[in-house]
mmCIF file of C-alpha atoms and ligand atoms in Angstrom:
data_model
loop_
_atom_site.group_PDB
_atom_site.id
_atom_site.type_symbol
_atom_site.label_atom_id
_atom_site.label_comp_id
_atom_site.label_asym_id
_atom_site.label_seq_id
_atom_site.Cartn_x
_atom_site.Cartn_y
_atom_site.Cartn_z
ATOM 1 C CA MET Z 229 29.709 30.691 15.708
ATOM 2 C CA LEU Z 230 30.811 29.209 12.244
ATOM 3 C CA ALA Z 231 29.059 26.568 10.876
ATOM 4 C CA ALA Z 232 30.809 23.172 10.678
ATOM 5 C CA PRO Z 233 31.583 22.213 7.092
ATOM 6 C CA ASN Z 234 28.450 20.293 5.807
ATOM 7 C CA ALA Z 235 26.490 20.973 8.806
ATOM 8 C CA PRO Z 236 22.919 21.298 7.754
ATOM 9 C CA PRO Z 237 22.044 24.950 6.402
ATOM 10 C CA PRO Z 238 20.782 27.104 9.921
ATOM 11 C CA GLU Z 239 17.334 28.166 8.045
ATOM 12 C CA LEU Z 240 16.688 24.298 7.461
ATOM 13 C CA VAL Z 241 17.645 23.540 11.134
ATOM 14 C CA ALA Z 242 15.009 26.294 12.478
ATOM 15 C CA ALA Z 243 12.049 25.120 10.050
ATOM 16 C CA LEU Z 244 12.329 21.561 10.997
ATOM 17 C CA ARG Z 245 12.444 22.755 14.494
ATOM 18 C CA ALA Z 246 9.430 24.716 14.264
ATOM 19 C CA ALA Z 247 7.457 22.619 12.070
ATOM 20 C CA ARG Z 248 4.287 21.432 13.551
ATOM 21 C CA PHE Z 249 3.833 18.601 10.652
ATOM 22 C CA VAL Z 250 6.993 16.721 9.475
ATOM 23 C CA ALA Z 251 5.932 14.110 6.522
ATOM 24 C CA VAL Z 252 9.238 12.099 5.120
ATOM 25 C CA LEU Z 253 8.778 10.283 2.073
ATOM 26 C CA THR Z 254 11.638 7.582 1.647
ATOM 27 C CA GLY Z 255 13.051 5.218 -0.962
ATOM 28 C CA ALA Z 256 15.658 2.288 -1.605
ATOM 29 C CA GLY Z 257 18.747 4.602 -1.224
ATOM 30 C CA VAL Z 258 17.322 5.228 2.849
ATOM 31 C CA SER Z 259 18.194 0.807 2.899
ATOM 32 C CA ALA Z 260 21.126 1.145 0.695
ATOM 33 C CA GLU Z 261 23.593 1.193 3.937
ATOM 34 C CA SER Z 262 21.590 -1.581 5.381
ATOM 35 C CA GLY Z 263 22.898 -3.603 2.168
ATOM 36 C CA VAL Z 264 19.470 -3.978 0.312
ATOM 37 C CA PRO Z 265 19.926 -2.891 -3.149
ATOM 38 C CA THR Z 266 18.385 0.033 -4.819
ATOM 39 C CA PHE Z 267 16.895 -0.094 -8.040
ATOM 40 C CA ARG Z 268 18.060 2.051 -10.518
ATOM 41 C CA ASP Z 269 21.680 2.560 -9.145
ATOM 42 C CA ALA Z 270 24.040 2.040 -12.137
ATOM 43 C CA GLN Z 271 26.343 -0.809 -10.731
ATOM 44 C CA THR Z 272 24.382 -2.300 -7.543
ATOM 45 C CA GLY Z 273 20.935 -1.765 -8.435
ATOM 46 C CA LEU Z 274 18.254 -4.487 -8.925
ATOM 47 C CA TRP Z 275 17.103 -3.159 -12.430
ATOM 48 C CA SER Z 276 20.963 -3.181 -13.558
ATOM 49 C CA LYS Z 277 20.959 -6.829 -13.414
ATOM 50 C CA PHE Z 278 17.395 -7.531 -13.869
ATOM 51 C CA ASP Z 279 14.759 -6.651 -16.213
ATOM 52 C CA PRO Z 280 11.523 -4.917 -14.124
ATOM 53 C CA ARG Z 281 8.877 -6.239 -17.108
ATOM 54 C CA GLU Z 282 10.058 -9.619 -16.365
ATOM 55 C CA LEU Z 283 9.709 -9.407 -12.440
ATOM 56 C CA ALA Z 284 7.675 -6.509 -11.323
ATOM 57 C CA THR Z 285 4.518 -6.541 -13.522
ATOM 58 C CA PRO Z 286 1.023 -8.518 -13.299
ATOM 59 C CA SER Z 287 1.915 -9.630 -16.802
ATOM 60 C CA ALA Z 288 5.453 -11.033 -15.842
ATOM 61 C CA PHE Z 289 3.815 -12.973 -12.838
ATOM 62 C CA ALA Z 290 1.075 -14.273 -15.655
ATOM 63 C CA ARG Z 291 3.731 -15.550 -17.870
ATOM 64 C CA ASN Z 292 6.243 -17.056 -15.197
ATOM 65 C CA PRO Z 293 4.735 -17.008 -11.905
ATOM 66 C CA LYS Z 294 7.309 -19.173 -10.733
ATOM 67 C CA ARG Z 295 10.149 -17.055 -11.643
ATOM 68 C CA VAL Z 296 8.301 -14.355 -10.224
ATOM 69 C CA TRP Z 297 8.026 -16.041 -6.743
ATOM 70 C CA ASP Z 298 11.823 -17.110 -6.659
ATOM 71 C CA TRP Z 299 13.302 -13.652 -6.883
ATOM 72 C CA TYR Z 300 10.776 -12.535 -4.032
ATOM 73 C CA ALA Z 301 11.563 -15.069 -2.079
ATOM 74 C CA MET Z 302 15.307 -14.279 -2.579
ATOM 75 C CA ARG Z 303 14.811 -10.762 -1.784
ATOM 76 C CA ARG Z 304 12.912 -11.684 1.271
ATOM 77 C CA ALA Z 305 15.332 -13.816 2.471
ATOM 78 C CA MET Z 306 18.129 -10.894 1.954
ATOM 79 C CA VAL Z 307 15.789 -8.388 3.905
ATOM 80 C CA GLY Z 308 15.462 -10.416 6.678
ATOM 81 C CA ARG Z 309 19.165 -10.706 7.305
ATOM 82 C CA ALA Z 310 19.792 -6.936 7.266
ATOM 83 C CA ALA Z 311 19.219 -4.509 9.984
ATOM 84 C CA PRO Z 312 18.264 -0.667 10.114
ATOM 85 C CA ASN Z 313 20.952 1.942 9.708
ATOM 86 C CA PRO Z 314 21.219 5.249 11.534
ATOM 87 C CA ALA Z 315 18.937 6.837 8.827
ATOM 88 C CA HIS Z 316 16.081 4.663 9.782
ATOM 89 C CA THR Z 317 16.771 5.207 13.515
ATOM 90 C CA ALA Z 318 17.039 8.814 13.097
ATOM 91 C CA LEU Z 319 13.577 8.925 11.253
ATOM 92 C CA ALA Z 320 12.376 7.266 14.209
ATOM 93 C CA GLU Z 321 13.683 9.924 16.554
ATOM 94 C CA LEU Z 322 12.282 12.504 14.714
ATOM 95 C CA GLU Z 323 8.833 11.215 15.010
ATOM 96 C CA ARG Z 324 9.501 11.469 18.419
ATOM 97 C CA ARG Z 325 10.198 14.951 18.439
ATOM 98 C CA VAL Z 326 7.614 16.494 16.232
ATOM 99 C CA PRO Z 327 3.946 17.025 17.030
ATOM 100 C CA GLU Z 328 2.729 15.279 14.005
ATOM 101 C CA PHE Z 329 4.514 13.031 11.830
ATOM 102 C CA VAL Z 330 4.133 10.836 9.170
ATOM 103 C CA LEU Z 331 6.717 8.305 7.013
ATOM 104 C CA LEU Z 332 5.446 7.650 3.711
ATOM 105 C CA THR Z 333 7.909 4.773 2.349
ATOM 106 C CA GLN Z 334 7.881 3.310 -1.194
ATOM 107 C CA ASN Z 335 10.253 0.619 0.738
ATOM 108 C CA VAL Z 336 9.012 -2.957 1.156
ATOM 109 C CA ASP Z 337 11.420 -4.075 3.495
ATOM 110 C CA GLY Z 338 10.165 -3.243 6.738
ATOM 111 C CA LEU Z 339 13.236 -1.723 8.091
ATOM 112 C CA HIS Z 340 11.783 1.400 9.207
ATOM 113 C CA GLN Z 341 9.028 -0.397 11.451
ATOM 114 C CA ARG Z 342 12.064 -2.677 12.791
ATOM 115 C CA ALA Z 343 13.714 0.894 13.602
ATOM 116 C CA GLY Z 344 11.297 2.185 15.864
ATOM 117 C CA SER Z 345 8.947 4.114 13.504
ATOM 118 C CA ILE Z 346 5.141 3.995 14.447
ATOM 119 C CA ARG Z 347 3.544 5.825 11.860
ATOM 120 C CA VAL Z 348 4.513 4.399 8.626
ATOM 121 C CA VAL Z 349 2.414 4.445 5.366
ATOM 122 C CA GLU Z 350 3.826 1.561 3.119
ATOM 123 C CA LEU Z 351 3.012 2.656 -0.711
ATOM 124 C CA HIS Z 352 4.312 0.105 -2.238
ATOM 125 C CA GLY Z 353 3.459 -3.212 0.290
ATOM 126 C CA ASN Z 354 5.448 -5.175 1.921
ATOM 127 C CA ILE Z 355 7.928 -7.685 0.748
ATOM 128 C CA THR Z 356 7.745 -9.838 3.777
ATOM 129 C CA GLN Z 357 3.864 -10.659 3.349
ATOM 130 C CA VAL Z 358 2.555 -13.012 1.155
ATOM 131 C CA ARG Z 359 -1.241 -12.817 -0.366
ATOM 132 C CA CYS Z 360 -3.569 -14.468 -2.419
ATOM 133 C CA SER Z 361 -3.339 -13.450 -6.061
ATOM 134 C CA ARG Z 362 -7.097 -13.894 -6.684
ATOM 135 C CA GLU Z 363 -8.683 -12.680 -3.779
ATOM 136 C CA GLY Z 364 -5.765 -10.343 -1.937
ATOM 137 C CA THR Z 365 -6.409 -12.240 1.551
ATOM 138 C CA ARG Z 366 -2.937 -12.286 3.159
ATOM 139 C CA VAL Z 367 -1.747 -15.640 4.323
ATOM 140 C CA ALA Z 368 0.681 -16.081 7.149
ATOM 141 C CA GLN Z 369 2.148 -19.576 5.992
ATOM 142 C CA TRP Z 370 2.731 -21.278 3.097
ATOM 143 C CA ASP Z 371 4.907 -24.164 1.617
ATOM 144 C CA ASP Z 372 7.664 -23.333 -0.262
ATOM 145 C CA SER Z 373 8.792 -26.724 -1.714
ATOM 146 C CA ASP Z 374 7.132 -27.163 -4.846
ATOM 147 C CA ASP Z 375 7.726 -26.304 -8.801
ATOM 148 C CA ALA Z 376 5.313 -23.756 -8.631
ATOM 149 C CA PRO Z 377 4.528 -20.920 -6.293
ATOM 150 C CA PRO Z 378 2.569 -22.087 -3.272
ATOM 151 C CA ARG Z 379 -1.367 -21.854 -3.627
ATOM 152 C CA CYS Z 380 -4.070 -20.161 -1.651
ATOM 153 C CA ALA Z 381 -5.855 -22.534 0.853
ATOM 154 C CA ALA Z 382 -8.991 -21.071 0.001
ATOM 155 C CA CYS Z 383 -9.223 -20.477 -3.444
ATOM 156 C CA GLY Z 384 -6.453 -22.132 -5.191
ATOM 157 C CA ALA Z 385 -4.677 -19.442 -6.831
ATOM 158 C CA PHE Z 386 -1.128 -18.542 -6.850
ATOM 159 C CA LEU Z 387 0.036 -16.736 -3.776
ATOM 160 C CA ARG Z 388 2.282 -13.660 -4.657
ATOM 161 C CA PRO Z 389 4.250 -11.301 -2.618
ATOM 162 C CA ASP Z 390 2.286 -8.259 -0.922
ATOM 163 C CA VAL Z 391 4.108 -5.827 -2.963
ATOM 164 C CA VAL Z 392 2.582 -3.486 -5.534
ATOM 165 C CA TRP Z 393 4.091 -3.722 -9.113
ATOM 166 C CA PHE Z 394 3.877 -1.663 -12.203
ATOM 167 C CA GLU Z 395 0.628 -1.010 -13.706
ATOM 168 C CA GLU Z 396 -0.863 -2.187 -10.143
ATOM 169 C CA MET Z 397 -2.762 0.894 -8.557
ATOM 170 C CA LEU Z 398 -1.425 1.543 -5.030
ATOM 171 C CA PRO Z 399 -3.338 1.076 -1.886
ATOM 172 C CA ASP Z 400 -6.241 3.187 -1.635
ATOM 173 C CA ASP Z 401 -5.651 4.204 2.133
ATOM 174 C CA ALA Z 402 -1.884 4.534 1.856
ATOM 175 C CA LEU Z 403 -2.558 7.050 -1.416
ATOM 176 C CA GLU Z 404 -4.914 8.942 0.433
ATOM 177 C CA ALA Z 405 -2.686 9.320 3.502
ATOM 178 C CA ALA Z 406 0.177 10.367 1.507
ATOM 179 C CA GLU Z 407 -1.770 12.587 -0.331
ATOM 180 C CA ASP Z 408 -3.253 14.103 2.848
ATOM 181 C CA ALA Z 409 0.381 14.527 4.460
ATOM 182 C CA ALA Z 410 1.825 16.227 1.337
ATOM 183 C CA THR Z 411 -1.201 18.679 1.719
ATOM 184 C CA ARG Z 412 -0.813 19.626 5.073
ATOM 185 C CA CYS Z 413 2.933 19.009 5.990
ATOM 186 C CA ASP Z 414 5.065 22.076 7.174
ATOM 187 C CA VAL Z 415 8.301 20.137 5.993
ATOM 188 C CA LEU Z 416 8.716 17.020 3.219
ATOM 189 C CA LEU Z 417 11.937 15.525 3.616
ATOM 190 C CA VAL Z 418 12.731 13.247 0.604
ATOM 191 C CA VAL Z 419 14.870 10.793 1.421
ATOM 192 C CA GLY Z 420 16.510 8.233 -0.714
ATOM 193 C CA THR Z 421 14.569 8.151 -3.865
ATOM 194 C CA SER Z 422 15.096 8.809 -7.507
ATOM 195 C CA ALA Z 423 11.753 10.383 -7.559
ATOM 196 C CA GLU Z 424 11.084 8.731 -10.971
ATOM 197 C CA VAL Z 425 8.049 6.351 -10.105
ATOM 198 C CA TYR Z 426 4.443 7.941 -9.720
ATOM 199 C CA PRO Z 427 2.018 8.580 -8.104
ATOM 200 C CA ALA Z 428 4.783 8.897 -5.220
ATOM 201 C CA ALA Z 429 7.119 11.319 -7.445
ATOM 202 C CA ALA Z 430 4.033 13.534 -7.292
ATOM 203 C CA LEU Z 431 3.943 14.175 -3.552
ATOM 204 C CA PRO Z 432 6.794 16.893 -3.557
ATOM 205 C CA ALA Z 433 5.345 19.099 -5.956
ATOM 206 C CA ILE Z 434 1.709 18.844 -4.307
ATOM 207 C CA ALA Z 435 3.792 19.642 -0.834
ATOM 208 C CA ARG Z 436 5.446 22.587 -2.532
ATOM 209 C CA ARG Z 437 2.153 23.864 -4.199
ATOM 210 C CA ARG Z 438 0.822 23.756 -0.270
ATOM 211 C CA GLY Z 439 3.359 25.874 0.885
ATOM 212 C CA ALA Z 440 5.769 23.188 2.478
ATOM 213 C CA GLN Z 441 9.698 23.392 2.394
ATOM 214 C CA VAL Z 442 10.481 20.438 0.152
ATOM 215 C CA VAL Z 443 14.044 18.735 1.525
ATOM 216 C CA GLU Z 444 15.935 16.151 -0.450
ATOM 217 C CA ILE Z 445 18.426 14.197 0.972
ATOM 218 C CA ASN Z 446 20.275 12.075 -1.537
ATOM 219 C CA PRO Z 447 23.917 11.402 -2.719
ATOM 220 C CA ASP Z 448 22.682 12.158 -6.360
ATOM 221 C CA THR Z 449 20.822 14.596 -8.273
ATOM 222 C CA THR Z 450 17.468 13.639 -9.433
ATOM 223 C CA PRO Z 451 14.167 15.112 -11.286
ATOM 224 C CA LEU Z 452 13.308 16.548 -7.893
ATOM 225 C CA THR Z 453 16.716 18.440 -6.938
ATOM 226 C CA ALA Z 454 16.028 21.912 -9.109
ATOM 227 C CA GLN Z 455 12.494 21.992 -7.443
ATOM 228 C CA ALA Z 456 13.522 21.594 -3.746
ATOM 229 C CA ASP Z 457 14.031 24.185 -1.234
ATOM 230 C CA HIS Z 458 16.966 22.427 0.371
ATOM 231 C CA VAL Z 459 19.355 19.819 -0.856
ATOM 232 C CA LEU Z 460 21.154 18.134 1.053
ATOM 233 C CA HIS Z 461 23.785 15.832 -0.810
ATOM 234 C CA GLY Z 462 25.167 12.781 0.913
ATOM 235 C CA PRO Z 463 24.395 9.269 2.191
ATOM 236 C CA ALA Z 464 21.087 9.192 4.220
ATOM 237 C CA GLY Z 465 23.082 7.453 7.115
ATOM 238 C CA VAL Z 466 24.904 10.410 7.868
ATOM 239 C CA VAL Z 467 22.874 13.168 6.760
ATOM 240 C CA LEU Z 468 19.740 12.517 8.442
ATOM 241 C CA PRO Z 469 21.312 12.129 12.002
ATOM 242 C CA ALA Z 470 23.388 15.186 11.709
ATOM 243 C CA LEU Z 471 20.365 16.822 10.734
ATOM 244 C CA VAL Z 472 17.764 15.774 13.571
ATOM 245 C CA ALA Z 473 20.711 16.237 15.846
ATOM 246 C CA ALA Z 474 21.278 19.880 14.614
ATOM 247 C CA ALA Z 475 17.476 20.254 15.282
ATOM 248 C CA TRP Z 476 17.777 19.135 18.763
ATOM 249 C CA SER Z 477 20.810 19.764 20.069
ATOM 250 C CA GLY Z 478 20.601 20.401 23.586
ATOM 251 C CA SER Z 479 18.024 17.645 23.802
ATOM 252 C CA GLY Z 480 20.592 15.211 24.912
ATOM 253 C CA MET Z 481 21.099 14.349 21.214
ATOM 254 C CA ALA Z 482 24.670 13.473 20.018
ATOM 255 C CA THR Z 483 25.976 14.370 15.941
ATOM 256 C CA GLN Z 484 27.157 11.829 13.424
ATOM 257 C CA ARG Z 485 30.305 11.214 11.771
ATOM 258 C CA GLY Z 486 31.287 13.740 9.029
ATOM 259 C CA TYR Z 487 28.994 16.810 10.433
ATOM 260 C CA SER Z 488 29.634 18.708 13.734
ATOM 261 C CA GLY Z 489 31.879 16.735 15.068
ATOM 262 C CA GLY Z 490 30.173 15.339 18.140
ATOM 263 C CA ALA Z 491 30.363 11.944 19.066
ATOM 264 C CA PRO Z 492 27.966 9.113 17.287
ATOM 265 C CA PHE Z 493 24.158 9.904 16.908
ATOM 266 C CA LEU Z 494 22.372 7.671 19.944
ATOM 267 C CA PRO Z 495 18.926 8.119 20.297
ATOM 268 C CA ASP Z 496 17.244 8.193 24.019
HETATM 269 C C1 BJW U 727 20.883 6.862 -1.670
HETATM 270 C C2 BJW U 727 21.614 6.222 -0.934
HETATM 271 C C3 BJW U 727 22.060 6.561 0.224
HETATM 272 C C4 BJW U 727 21.623 5.396 -2.969
HETATM 273 N N1 BJW U 727 21.577 7.402 1.018
HETATM 274 N N2 BJW U 727 20.160 7.927 -0.748
HETATM 275 C C5 BJW U 727 4.018 3.845 -18.744
HETATM 276 C C6 BJW U 727 3.245 2.675 -18.411
HETATM 277 C C7 BJW U 727 2.646 2.148 -17.640
HETATM 278 C C8 BJW U 727 2.971 2.457 -16.156
HETATM 279 C C9 BJW U 727 3.493 4.041 -16.386
HETATM 280 C C10 BJW U 727 4.245 4.552 -17.320
HETATM 281 N N3 BJW U 727 4.580 5.807 -17.278
HETATM 282 C C11 BJW U 727 4.216 5.857 -15.934
HETATM 283 C C12 BJW U 727 3.600 4.788 -15.409
HETATM 284 C C13 BJW U 727 3.294 4.442 -13.963
HETATM 285 C C14 BJW U 727 4.345 3.889 -12.983
HETATM 286 C C15 BJW U 727 5.697 4.636 -13.298
HETATM 287 O O1 BJW U 727 5.816 5.991 -12.473
HETATM 288 N N4 BJW U 727 6.516 4.476 -13.793
HETATM 289 C C16 BJW U 727 7.947 5.182 -14.203
HETATM 290 C C17 BJW U 727 9.129 4.236 -13.792
HETATM 291 C C18 BJW U 727 7.943 5.904 -15.329
HETATM 292 N N5 BJW U 727 3.607 3.826 -11.984
HETATM 293 C C19 BJW U 727 2.793 2.464 -11.509
HETATM 294 O O2 BJW U 727 2.592 1.727 -12.471
HETATM 295 C C20 BJW U 727 2.423 2.544 -10.209
HETATM 296 N N6 BJW U 727 0.984 2.411 -10.082
HETATM 297 C C21 BJW U 727 0.350 3.127 -11.099
HETATM 298 O O3 BJW U 727 0.444 4.042 -11.653
HETATM 299 O O4 BJW U 727 -1.146 2.886 -11.011
HETATM 300 C C22 BJW U 727 -2.209 3.629 -12.082
HETATM 301 C C23 BJW U 727 -1.664 3.008 -13.417
HETATM 302 C C24 BJW U 727 -2.421 2.016 -13.758
HETATM 303 C C25 BJW U 727 -1.958 1.192 -14.960
HETATM 304 C C26 BJW U 727 -1.101 1.753 -16.371
HETATM 305 C C27 BJW U 727 -0.718 2.873 -15.650
HETATM 306 C C28 BJW U 727 -0.593 3.629 -14.172
HETATM 307 C C29 BJW U 727 3.121 1.425 -9.289
HETATM 308 C C30 BJW U 727 4.439 1.559 -9.198
HETATM 309 C C31 BJW U 727 5.053 0.382 -8.098
HETATM 310 C C32 BJW U 727 6.522 0.606 -8.045
HETATM 311 N N7 BJW U 727 6.910 -0.768 -7.561
HETATM 312 C C33 BJW U 727 8.405 -0.998 -7.547
HETATM 313 C C34 BJW U 727 8.631 -2.282 -7.324
HETATM 314 C C35 BJW U 727 8.055 -2.777 -5.852
HETATM 315 C C36 BJW U 727 8.094 -4.190 -5.203
HETATM 316 C C37 BJW U 727 9.608 -4.669 -5.316
HETATM 317 O O5 BJW U 727 10.271 -4.325 -4.197
HETATM 318 O O6 BJW U 727 9.939 -5.364 -6.166
HETATM 319 O O7 BJW U 727 8.468 0.001 -6.508
HETATM 320 S S1 BJW U 727 9.410 -0.753 -8.575
HETATM 321 C C38 BJW U 727 10.531 0.276 -7.516
HETATM 322 O O8 BJW U 727 10.702 1.497 -7.877
HETATM 323 C C39 BJW U 727 10.099 0.276 -6.031
HETATM 324 C C40 BJW U 727 10.372 1.439 -5.540
HETATM 325 O O9 BJW U 727 9.511 1.645 -4.751
HETATM 326 C C41 BJW U 727 10.242 2.145 -6.575
HETATM 327 C C42 BJW U 727 11.008 3.861 -6.348
HETATM 328 O O10 BJW U 727 12.091 3.459 -6.220
HETATM 329 P P1 BJW U 727 13.161 4.262 -5.493
HETATM 330 O O11 BJW U 727 12.647 3.826 -4.123
HETATM 331 O O12 BJW U 727 13.197 5.536 -5.929
HETATM 332 O O13 BJW U 727 14.583 3.636 -5.632
HETATM 333 P P2 BJW U 727 15.546 3.868 -6.869
HETATM 334 O O14 BJW U 727 16.540 2.959 -7.201
HETATM 335 O O15 BJW U 727 14.966 4.381 -7.885
HETATM 336 O O16 BJW U 727 16.548 5.251 -6.373
HETATM 337 C C43 BJW U 727 17.065 5.026 -5.137
HETATM 338 C C44 BJW U 727 17.753 6.507 -5.022
HETATM 339 O O17 BJW U 727 18.562 6.346 -3.777
HETATM 340 C C45 BJW U 727 18.778 7.061 -6.074
HETATM 341 O O18 BJW U 727 18.542 8.236 -6.257
HETATM 342 C C46 BJW U 727 20.027 7.267 -4.976
HETATM 343 O O19 BJW U 727 21.130 8.174 -5.589
HETATM 344 C C47 BJW U 727 19.902 7.035 -3.877
HETATM 345 N N8 BJW U 727 20.757 6.652 -2.877
HETATM 346 N N9 BJW U 727 22.315 5.404 -2.076
HETATM 347 C C48 BJW U 727 20.531 8.098 0.394
HETATM 348 N N10 BJW U 727 23.115 5.891 1.119
#
């Protein structure tokens, strides 16, 4: 039988189906179809309008805490209005299909968890959470009405978003889990990331060195493209549902628009 145009390569489908351990590394592109802006896309990315040195570094917060707090409050509200898209749903479905699975995300929007993913490692924190900038204690409630960022009730320091800024270390447990997954997985899907920000960008090379198949899913090329075993060019919300459906067709899964001509993807 002829493969449908744009259908995922059969070798990849077979590898995914046979894999004991699938790891996934996601970036902002996964949430683009939910209306959450990426960082580095030329017209629409956050860094095309805002300077990361003025907003996403500890020194920016020290210089102008209110500006940084307000920018994150604006983004937190935007994320609260967003909903998971078919890429998030397909990854939650994939987790249910494979013996061992972990989703390593650079995203801070929590949309993977809202789509039903369970084993999620947040490498860069979570924008919906807030913590004390001095002690790191998470805070559930705060008063946003002042001219300055709210302060920690225990120590009086400013509260800050619970995300990882440039020049900050990633949480130890998240980085350990990510390196473990890269070392042990059979297949690593790298979805919607420019693969420019370290240490996350080093994970595909670790996985490849340890014998995993590395699959990039992205409409554009990145520094990873030339190194990947498979490159599926296209939006994650189209490519991922089609890939999962192709690997588990016959198990009650439909396919997604633009791929093998089936009905829309519906998780069971
Ligand atoms: C689609 C799509 C669709 C579109 N479907 N795809 C020099 C000085 C200081 C530091 C460094 C330095 N050189 C290197 C460093 C280290 C630095 C780093 O890597 N910098 C590079 C930029 C060079 N890293 C760090 O600082 C990290 N910490 C660290 O290394 O600690 C040790 C250290 C300590 C002290 C000094 C130096 C090192 C921390 C990194 C933290 C990153 N934080 C951010 C902000 C999080 C909070 C927030 O949300 O504001 O994390 S930056 C931003 O980039 C965010 C993202 O998670 C991260 C990665 O971006 P991502 O997800 O890849 O998004 P984009 O926009 O880049 O790409 C989107 C992709 O999607 C594109 O490819 C599109 O084509 C694609 N796409 N639509 C599929 N529909």
